[in-house]
Short mmCIF file of C-alpha atoms and ligand atoms in Angstrom, two decimals:
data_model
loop_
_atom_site.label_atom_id
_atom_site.label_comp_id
_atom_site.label_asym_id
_atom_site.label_seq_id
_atom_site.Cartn_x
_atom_site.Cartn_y
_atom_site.Cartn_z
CA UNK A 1 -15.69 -18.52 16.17
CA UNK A 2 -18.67 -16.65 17.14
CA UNK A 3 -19.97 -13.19 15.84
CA UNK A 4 -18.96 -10.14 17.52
CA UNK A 5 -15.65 -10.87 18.17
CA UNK A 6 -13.17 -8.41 18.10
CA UNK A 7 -9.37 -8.30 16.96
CA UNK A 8 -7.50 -5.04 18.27
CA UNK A 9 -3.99 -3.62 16.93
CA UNK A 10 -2.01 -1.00 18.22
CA UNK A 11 -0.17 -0.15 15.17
CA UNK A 12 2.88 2.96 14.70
CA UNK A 13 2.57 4.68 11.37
CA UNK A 14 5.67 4.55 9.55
CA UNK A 15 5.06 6.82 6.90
CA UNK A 16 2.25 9.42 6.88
CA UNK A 17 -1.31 7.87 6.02
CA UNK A 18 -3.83 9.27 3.48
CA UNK A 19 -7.50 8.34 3.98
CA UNK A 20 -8.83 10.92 2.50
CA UNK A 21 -9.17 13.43 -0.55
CA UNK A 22 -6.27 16.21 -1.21
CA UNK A 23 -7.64 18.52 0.95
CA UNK A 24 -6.97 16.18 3.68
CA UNK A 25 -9.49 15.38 6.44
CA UNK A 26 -10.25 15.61 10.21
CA UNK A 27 -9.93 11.82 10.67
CA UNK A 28 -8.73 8.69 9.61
CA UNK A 29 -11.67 8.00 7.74
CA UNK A 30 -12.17 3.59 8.17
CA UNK A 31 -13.44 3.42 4.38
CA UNK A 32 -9.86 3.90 3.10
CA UNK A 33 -8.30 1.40 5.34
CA UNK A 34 -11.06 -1.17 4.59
CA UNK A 35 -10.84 -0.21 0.92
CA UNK A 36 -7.35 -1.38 0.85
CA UNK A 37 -7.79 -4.21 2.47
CA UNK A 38 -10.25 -5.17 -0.57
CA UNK A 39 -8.31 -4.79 -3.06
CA UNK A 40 -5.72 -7.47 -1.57
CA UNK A 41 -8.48 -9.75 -0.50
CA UNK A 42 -9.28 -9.36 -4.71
CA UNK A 43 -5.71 -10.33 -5.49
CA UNK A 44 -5.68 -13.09 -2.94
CA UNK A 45 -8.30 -14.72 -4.31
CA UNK A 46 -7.35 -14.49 -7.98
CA UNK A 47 -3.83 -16.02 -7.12
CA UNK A 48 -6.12 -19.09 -5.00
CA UNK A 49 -7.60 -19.11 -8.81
CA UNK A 50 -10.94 -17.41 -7.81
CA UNK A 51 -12.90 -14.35 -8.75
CA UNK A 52 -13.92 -11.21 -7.60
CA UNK A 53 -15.11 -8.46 -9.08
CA UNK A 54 -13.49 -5.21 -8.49
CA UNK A 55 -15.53 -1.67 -7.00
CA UNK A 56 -12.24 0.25 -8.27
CA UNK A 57 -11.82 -1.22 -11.92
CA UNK A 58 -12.96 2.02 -13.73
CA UNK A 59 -15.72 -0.21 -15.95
CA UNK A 60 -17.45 -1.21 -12.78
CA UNK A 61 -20.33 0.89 -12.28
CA UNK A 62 -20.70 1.27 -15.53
CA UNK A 63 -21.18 -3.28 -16.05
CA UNK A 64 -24.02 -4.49 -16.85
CA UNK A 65 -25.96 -6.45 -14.74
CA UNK A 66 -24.29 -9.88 -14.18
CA UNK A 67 -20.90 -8.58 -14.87
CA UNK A 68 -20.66 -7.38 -10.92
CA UNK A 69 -22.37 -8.64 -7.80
CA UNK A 70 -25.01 -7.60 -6.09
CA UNK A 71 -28.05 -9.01 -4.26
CA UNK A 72 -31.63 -9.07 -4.92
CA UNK A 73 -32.89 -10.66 -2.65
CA UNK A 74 -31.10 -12.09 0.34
CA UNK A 75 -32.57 -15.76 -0.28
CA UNK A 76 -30.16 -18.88 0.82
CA UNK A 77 -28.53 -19.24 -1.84
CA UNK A 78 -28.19 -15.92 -3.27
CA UNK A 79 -24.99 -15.26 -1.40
CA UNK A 80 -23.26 -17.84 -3.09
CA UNK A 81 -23.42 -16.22 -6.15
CA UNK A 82 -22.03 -13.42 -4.72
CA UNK A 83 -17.96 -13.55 -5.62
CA UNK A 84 -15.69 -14.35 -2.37
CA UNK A 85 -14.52 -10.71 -1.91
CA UNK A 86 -18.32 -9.33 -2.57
CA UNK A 87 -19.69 -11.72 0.42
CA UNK A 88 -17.06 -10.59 2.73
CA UNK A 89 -17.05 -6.74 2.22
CA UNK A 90 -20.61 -6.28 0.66
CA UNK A 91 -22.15 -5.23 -2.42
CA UNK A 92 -25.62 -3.76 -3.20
CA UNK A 93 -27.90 -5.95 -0.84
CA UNK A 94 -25.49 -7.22 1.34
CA UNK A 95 -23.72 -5.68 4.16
CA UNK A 96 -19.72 -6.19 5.16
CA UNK A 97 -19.35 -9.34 7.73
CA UNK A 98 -16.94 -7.05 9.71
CA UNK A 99 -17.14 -3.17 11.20
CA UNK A 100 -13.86 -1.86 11.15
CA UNK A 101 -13.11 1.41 13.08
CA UNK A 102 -10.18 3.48 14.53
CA UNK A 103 -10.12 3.87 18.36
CA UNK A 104 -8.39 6.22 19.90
CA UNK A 105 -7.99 8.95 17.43
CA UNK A 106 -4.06 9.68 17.04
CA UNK A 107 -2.17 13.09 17.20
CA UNK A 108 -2.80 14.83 13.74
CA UNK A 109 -0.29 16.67 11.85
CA UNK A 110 -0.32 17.74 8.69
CA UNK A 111 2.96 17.43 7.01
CA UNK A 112 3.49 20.01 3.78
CA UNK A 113 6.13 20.80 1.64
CA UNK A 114 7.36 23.54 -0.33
CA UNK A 115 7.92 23.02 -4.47
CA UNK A 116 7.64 25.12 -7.62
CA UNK A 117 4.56 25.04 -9.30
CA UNK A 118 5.63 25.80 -12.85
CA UNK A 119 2.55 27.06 -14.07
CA UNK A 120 1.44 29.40 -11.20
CA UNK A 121 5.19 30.85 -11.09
CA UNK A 122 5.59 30.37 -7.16
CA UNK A 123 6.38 28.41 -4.19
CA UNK A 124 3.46 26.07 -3.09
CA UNK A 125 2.85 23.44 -0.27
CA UNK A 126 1.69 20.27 -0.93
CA UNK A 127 1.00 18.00 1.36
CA UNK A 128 2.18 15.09 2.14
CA UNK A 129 0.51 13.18 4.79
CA UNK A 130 -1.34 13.43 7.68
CA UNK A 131 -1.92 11.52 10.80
CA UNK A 132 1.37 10.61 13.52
CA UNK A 133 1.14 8.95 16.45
CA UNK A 134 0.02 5.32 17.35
CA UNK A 135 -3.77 4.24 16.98
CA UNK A 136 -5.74 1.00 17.17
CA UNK A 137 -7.37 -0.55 14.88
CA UNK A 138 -10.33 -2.69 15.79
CA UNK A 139 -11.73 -5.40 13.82
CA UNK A 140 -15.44 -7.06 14.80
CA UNK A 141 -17.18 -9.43 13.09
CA UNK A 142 -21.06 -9.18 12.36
CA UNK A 143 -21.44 -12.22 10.49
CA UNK A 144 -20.61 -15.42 10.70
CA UNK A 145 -17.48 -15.82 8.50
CA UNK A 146 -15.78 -18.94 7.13
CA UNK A 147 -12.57 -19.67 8.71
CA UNK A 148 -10.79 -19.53 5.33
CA UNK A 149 -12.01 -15.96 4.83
CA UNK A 150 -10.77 -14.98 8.07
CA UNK A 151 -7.47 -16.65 7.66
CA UNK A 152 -7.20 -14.53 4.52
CA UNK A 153 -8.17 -11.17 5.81
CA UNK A 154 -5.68 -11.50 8.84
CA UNK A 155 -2.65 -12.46 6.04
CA UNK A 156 -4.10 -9.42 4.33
CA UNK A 157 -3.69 -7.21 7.43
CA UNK A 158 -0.52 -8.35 9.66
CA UNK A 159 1.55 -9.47 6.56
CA UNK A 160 0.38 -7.90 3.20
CA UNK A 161 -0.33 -4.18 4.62
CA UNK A 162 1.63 -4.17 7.71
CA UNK A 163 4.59 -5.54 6.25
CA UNK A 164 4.74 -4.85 2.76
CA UNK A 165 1.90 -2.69 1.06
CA UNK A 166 0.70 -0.02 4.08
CA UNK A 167 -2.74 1.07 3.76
CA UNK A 168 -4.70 3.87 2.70
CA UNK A 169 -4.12 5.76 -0.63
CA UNK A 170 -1.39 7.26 -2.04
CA UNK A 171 0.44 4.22 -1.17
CA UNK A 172 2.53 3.86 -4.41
CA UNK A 173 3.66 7.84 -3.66
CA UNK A 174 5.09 6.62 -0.05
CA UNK A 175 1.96 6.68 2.27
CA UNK A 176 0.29 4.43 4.60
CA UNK A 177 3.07 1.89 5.83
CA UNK A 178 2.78 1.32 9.76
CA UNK A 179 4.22 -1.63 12.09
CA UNK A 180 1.98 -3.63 14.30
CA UNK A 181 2.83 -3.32 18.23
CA UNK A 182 0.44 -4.90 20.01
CA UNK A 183 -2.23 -7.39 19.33
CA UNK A 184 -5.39 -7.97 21.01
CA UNK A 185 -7.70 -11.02 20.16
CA UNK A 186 -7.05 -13.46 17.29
CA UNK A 187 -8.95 -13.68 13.61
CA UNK A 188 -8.94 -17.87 13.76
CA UNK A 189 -7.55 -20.61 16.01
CA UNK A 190 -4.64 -22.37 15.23
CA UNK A 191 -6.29 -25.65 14.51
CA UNK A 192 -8.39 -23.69 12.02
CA UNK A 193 -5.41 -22.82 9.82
CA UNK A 194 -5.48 -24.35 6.19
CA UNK A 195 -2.86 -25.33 3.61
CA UNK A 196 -2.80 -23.31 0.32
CA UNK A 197 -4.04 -26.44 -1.29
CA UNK A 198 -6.94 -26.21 0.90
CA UNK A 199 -7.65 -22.51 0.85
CA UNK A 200 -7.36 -23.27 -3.11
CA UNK A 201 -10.06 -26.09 -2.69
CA UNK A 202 -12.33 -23.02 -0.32
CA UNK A 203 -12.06 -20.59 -3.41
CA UNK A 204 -13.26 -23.26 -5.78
CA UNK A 205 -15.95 -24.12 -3.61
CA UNK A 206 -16.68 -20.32 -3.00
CA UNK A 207 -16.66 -19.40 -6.99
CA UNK A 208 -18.69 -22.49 -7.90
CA UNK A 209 -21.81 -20.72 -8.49
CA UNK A 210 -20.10 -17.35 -9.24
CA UNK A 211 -21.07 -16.93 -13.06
CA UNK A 212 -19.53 -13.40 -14.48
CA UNK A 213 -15.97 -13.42 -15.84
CA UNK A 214 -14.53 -10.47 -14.32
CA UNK A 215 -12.18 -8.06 -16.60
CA UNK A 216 -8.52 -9.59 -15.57
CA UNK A 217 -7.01 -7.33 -12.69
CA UNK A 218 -3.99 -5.44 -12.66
CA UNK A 219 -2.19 -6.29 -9.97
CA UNK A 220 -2.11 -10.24 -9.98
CA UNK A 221 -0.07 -10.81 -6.41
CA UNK A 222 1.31 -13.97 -7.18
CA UNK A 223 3.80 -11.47 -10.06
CA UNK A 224 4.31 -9.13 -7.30
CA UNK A 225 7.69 -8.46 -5.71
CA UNK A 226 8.98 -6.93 -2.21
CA UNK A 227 11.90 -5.25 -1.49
CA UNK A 228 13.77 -2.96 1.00
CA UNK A 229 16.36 -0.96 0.63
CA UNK A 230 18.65 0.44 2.73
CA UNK A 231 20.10 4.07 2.28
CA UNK A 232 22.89 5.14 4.60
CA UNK A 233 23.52 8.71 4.82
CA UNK A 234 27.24 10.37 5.12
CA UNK A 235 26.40 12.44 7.78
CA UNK A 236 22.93 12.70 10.45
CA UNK A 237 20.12 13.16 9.25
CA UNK A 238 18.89 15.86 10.95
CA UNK A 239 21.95 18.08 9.30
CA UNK A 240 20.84 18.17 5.83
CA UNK A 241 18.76 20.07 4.51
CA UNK A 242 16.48 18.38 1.79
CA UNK A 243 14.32 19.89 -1.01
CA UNK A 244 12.20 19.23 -3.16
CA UNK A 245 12.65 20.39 -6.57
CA UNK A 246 9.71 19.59 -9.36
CA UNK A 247 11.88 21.71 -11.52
CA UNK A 248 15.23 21.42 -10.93
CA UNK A 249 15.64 25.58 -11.75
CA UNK A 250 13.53 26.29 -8.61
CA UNK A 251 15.40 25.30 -5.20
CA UNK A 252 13.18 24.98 -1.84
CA UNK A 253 15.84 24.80 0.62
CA UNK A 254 15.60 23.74 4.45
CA UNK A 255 12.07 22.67 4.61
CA UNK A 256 11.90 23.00 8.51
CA UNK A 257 8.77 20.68 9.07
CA UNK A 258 10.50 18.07 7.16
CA UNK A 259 13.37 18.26 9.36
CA UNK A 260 10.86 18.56 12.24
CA UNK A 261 9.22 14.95 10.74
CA UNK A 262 12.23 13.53 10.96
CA UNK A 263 12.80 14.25 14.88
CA UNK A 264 9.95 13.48 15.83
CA UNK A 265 8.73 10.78 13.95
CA UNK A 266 11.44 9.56 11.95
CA UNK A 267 10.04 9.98 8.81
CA UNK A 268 11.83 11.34 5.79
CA UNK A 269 9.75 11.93 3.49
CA UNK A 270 11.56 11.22 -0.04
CA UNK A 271 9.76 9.06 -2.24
CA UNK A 272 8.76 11.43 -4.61
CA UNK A 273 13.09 11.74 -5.16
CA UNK A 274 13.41 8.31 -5.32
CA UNK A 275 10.86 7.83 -7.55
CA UNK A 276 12.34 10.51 -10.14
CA UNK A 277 15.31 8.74 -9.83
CA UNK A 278 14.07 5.84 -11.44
CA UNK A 279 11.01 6.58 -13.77
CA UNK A 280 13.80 7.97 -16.32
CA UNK A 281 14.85 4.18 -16.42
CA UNK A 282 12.64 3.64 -19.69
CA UNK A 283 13.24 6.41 -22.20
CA UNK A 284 9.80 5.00 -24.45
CA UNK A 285 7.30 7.02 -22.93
CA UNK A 286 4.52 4.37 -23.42
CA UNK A 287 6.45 1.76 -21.27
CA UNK A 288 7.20 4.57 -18.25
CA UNK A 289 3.73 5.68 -18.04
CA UNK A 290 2.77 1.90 -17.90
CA UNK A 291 5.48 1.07 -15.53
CA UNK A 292 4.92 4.22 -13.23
CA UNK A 293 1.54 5.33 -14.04
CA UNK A 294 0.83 8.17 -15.70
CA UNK A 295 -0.01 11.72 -14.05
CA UNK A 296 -3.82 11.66 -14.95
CA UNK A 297 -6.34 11.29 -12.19
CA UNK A 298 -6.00 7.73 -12.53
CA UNK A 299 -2.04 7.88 -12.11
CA UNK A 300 -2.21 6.35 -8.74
CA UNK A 301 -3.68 3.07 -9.21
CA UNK A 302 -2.06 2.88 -12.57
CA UNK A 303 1.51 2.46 -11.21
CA UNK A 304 3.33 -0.84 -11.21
CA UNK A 305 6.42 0.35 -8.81
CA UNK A 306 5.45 1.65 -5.79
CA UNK A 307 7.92 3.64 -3.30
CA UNK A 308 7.31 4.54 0.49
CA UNK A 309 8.83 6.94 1.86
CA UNK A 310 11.78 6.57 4.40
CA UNK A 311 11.96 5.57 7.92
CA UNK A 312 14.47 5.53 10.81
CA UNK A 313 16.68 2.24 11.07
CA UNK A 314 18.81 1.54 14.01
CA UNK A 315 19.91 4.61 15.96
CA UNK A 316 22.93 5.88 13.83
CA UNK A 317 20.61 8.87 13.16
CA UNK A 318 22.23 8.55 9.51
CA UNK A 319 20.23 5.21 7.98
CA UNK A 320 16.98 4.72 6.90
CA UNK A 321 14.99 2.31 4.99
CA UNK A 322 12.72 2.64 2.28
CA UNK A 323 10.28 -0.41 0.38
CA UNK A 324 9.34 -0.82 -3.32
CA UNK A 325 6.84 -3.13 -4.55
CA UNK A 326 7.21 -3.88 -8.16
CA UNK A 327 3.83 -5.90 -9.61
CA UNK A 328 4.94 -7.36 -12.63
CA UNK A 329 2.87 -8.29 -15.89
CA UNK A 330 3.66 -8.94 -19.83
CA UNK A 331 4.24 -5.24 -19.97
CA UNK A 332 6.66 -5.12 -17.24
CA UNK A 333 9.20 -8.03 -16.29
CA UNK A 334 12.32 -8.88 -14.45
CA UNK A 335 14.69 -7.35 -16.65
CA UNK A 336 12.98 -4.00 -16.34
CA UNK A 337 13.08 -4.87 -12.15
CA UNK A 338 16.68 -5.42 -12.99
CA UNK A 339 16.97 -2.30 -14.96
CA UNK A 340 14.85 -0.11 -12.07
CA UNK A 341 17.32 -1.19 -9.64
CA UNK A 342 20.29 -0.57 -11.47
CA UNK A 343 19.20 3.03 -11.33
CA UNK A 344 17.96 2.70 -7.95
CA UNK A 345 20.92 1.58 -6.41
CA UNK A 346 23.40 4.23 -8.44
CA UNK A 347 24.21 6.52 -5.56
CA UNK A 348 25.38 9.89 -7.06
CA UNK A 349 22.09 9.14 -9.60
CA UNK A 350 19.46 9.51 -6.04
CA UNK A 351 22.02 12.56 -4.65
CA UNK A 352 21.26 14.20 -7.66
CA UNK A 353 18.06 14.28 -7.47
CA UNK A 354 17.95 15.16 -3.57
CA UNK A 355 20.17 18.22 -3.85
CA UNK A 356 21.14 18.88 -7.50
CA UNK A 357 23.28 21.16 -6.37
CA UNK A 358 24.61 20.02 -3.58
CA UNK A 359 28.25 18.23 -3.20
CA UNK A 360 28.66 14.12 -4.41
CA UNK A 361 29.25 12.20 -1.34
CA UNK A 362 25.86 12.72 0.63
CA UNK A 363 24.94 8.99 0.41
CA UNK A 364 27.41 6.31 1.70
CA UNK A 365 25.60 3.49 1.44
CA UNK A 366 22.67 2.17 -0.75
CA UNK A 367 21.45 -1.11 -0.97
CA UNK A 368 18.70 -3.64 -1.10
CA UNK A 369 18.47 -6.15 2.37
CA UNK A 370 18.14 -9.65 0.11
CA UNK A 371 16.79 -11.43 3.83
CA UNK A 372 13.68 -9.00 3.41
CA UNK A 373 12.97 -9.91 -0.65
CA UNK A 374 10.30 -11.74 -1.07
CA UNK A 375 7.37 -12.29 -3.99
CA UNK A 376 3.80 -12.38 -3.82
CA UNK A 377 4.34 -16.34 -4.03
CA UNK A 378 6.75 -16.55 -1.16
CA UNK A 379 4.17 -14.90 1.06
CA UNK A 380 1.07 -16.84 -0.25
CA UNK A 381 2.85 -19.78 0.75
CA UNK A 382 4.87 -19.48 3.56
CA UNK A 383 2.21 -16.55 5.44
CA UNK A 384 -0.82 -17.06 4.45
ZN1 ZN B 1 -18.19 -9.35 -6.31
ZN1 ZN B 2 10.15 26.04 -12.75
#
């Protein structure tokens, strides 16, 4: 495949998207998007048993040289000690092989709500996300790219992010997921498509003259885990009124642009409920702030259990769905997953938390869609 080819999506948000700061922005800004897609490209080729350094790891900038890529000079032959992820999204002397930008800007809302800010004594909105309506994303590539990297970057895209992950930040907090809807263009040919075991063989190939050991990542994606859940309301939607309560002394009742979100976008905005619903699953503080990040300015990244928000299923007006991803480690196993889900999937435990003081009964039906579990493994081998 030639340079300059271009790969177009139409994609529908399904949550709101965050590309920028917490002031928000005028844009999508492309830099968040293509960061995301980075970081998975990292992960994908750790679990094909390559390296890659990582811009985000906090230690980064701060490596010496040889502990991070970068290019001197742009000799042949210099590029192949860049690591796989450095070559295709740049470093210092080397430019990204593909421009990625947003066309057709979408409709921009910003989407607050009220809560109690303990400290300041009084009702504050935060947002939540901004960004509604359908946009395109455009992919074109400026360099001549293996067909291995492009294979990865499009399972990255239309199966990691737009199926599982979303993009963006804020993702763990229940930003950034969107479904594809139209496709344009294609990253590779079918008769271009390799095996695992070959793609394996490409990162060893790739890495060969890669010689920094790179600090081991947190998120390995071959320990990750997908699910979604559905959560089945007694009555529609649109008739309850939902809060959100920091401090469960301080009621915000009948947030009207949340209720507006919903009807227009069918978005409900609750991961922040669901995710207090489960973070008191480990009572050793140590082990929750590792499982769930903590609340420093780091707290983002940190988390291991991430929670989207809630989206319109079928046209009942009363279900929605919601996805976690759990990324395991030796600090955080199945049995915890087991013991998250317990807690997840305890009904009156998630109505509590929506309306403390509402009546039992709001949620009929809560539970997790086994056809749509997968792990990282699963999708490294039967999507990439
Ligand atoms: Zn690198
Ligand atoms: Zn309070």
């Amino acid at each position: 495949m030639s340079a300059n080819e271009t790969v177009a999506y139409e994609v529908v948000p399904l949550t709101p998207i965050w590309t920028a700061g917490v002031k928000g922005c005028d844009r999508i800004h492309e830099t968040a998007i293509i960061g995301s897609l980075r970081f998975w490209y990292e992960t994908v080729i750790r679990a094909l048993g390559g390296q890659a350094c990582s811009p985000i790891d906090k230690d980064y900038h701060r490596s010496p040289r040889g502990k991070k890529c970068g290019l001197e000079t742009t000799r042949t032959g210099d590029i192949e000690k860049l690591c796989p992820a450095c070559r295709m999204f740049g470093c210092t002397g080397w430019s990204r092989k593909f421009f990625l930008r947003v066309k057709k800007e979408p409709q921009i809302q910003r989407i607050t709500a009220s809560t109690h800010h303990h400290k300041l004594k009084r009702t504050i909105k935060i947002p939540i996300g901004d960004f509604w309506g359908p946009l395109t994303v455009e992919f074109r590539f400026l360099k001549k790219c293996d067909p291995e990297e492009r294979q990865i970057l499009r399972f990255i895209w239309e199966t990691l992010l737009a199926k599982y992950v979303g993009m963006g930040g804020k993702v763990a907090q229940g930003g950034g997921l969107f479904r594809v809807v139209n496709l344009k263009g294609k990253f590779i040919e079918a008769d271009e498509e390799k095996a695992n075991e070959e793609l394996k063989d490409w990162v060893a190939r790739a890495c060969q003259a890669v010689n920094a050991q790179w600090n081991d990542p947190d998120f390995e994606l071959n320990k990750a885990l997908f699910r979604e859940y559905s959560l089945e309301f007694s009555s529609q939607i649109s008739s309850l009124l939902f809060h959100r309560n920091v401090c469960s002394n301080h009621e915000v009742q009948g947030e009207s642009n949340i209720i507006d979100l919903w009807g227009r976008y069918g978005v409900l905005p609750i991961a922040h409920e669901i995710r207090r619903a489960i973070r008191g699953t480990f009572t050793n503080q140590a082990k929750r702030h590792h499982v769930f990040g903590s609340t420093d300015r780091n707290g983002d990244e940190a988390s291991h259990v991430s929670v989207s928000h809630c989206f319109r299923e079928g046209n009942s007006g009363r279900e929605v769905h919601f996805r976690v991803a759990y990324f395991l480690d030796d600090g955080f196993g199945m049995t915890d997953v087991n013991a998250i889900e317990k807690n997840l999937l305890n009904k009156s435990r998630l109505e509590g938390f929506l309306n403390p003081k509402g009546k039992a009964g709001l949620i009929q039906n809560l539970g997790m869609i086994s056809g749509k579990s997968r792990t990282g493994e699963d999708l490294l081998r039967d999507e990439l």
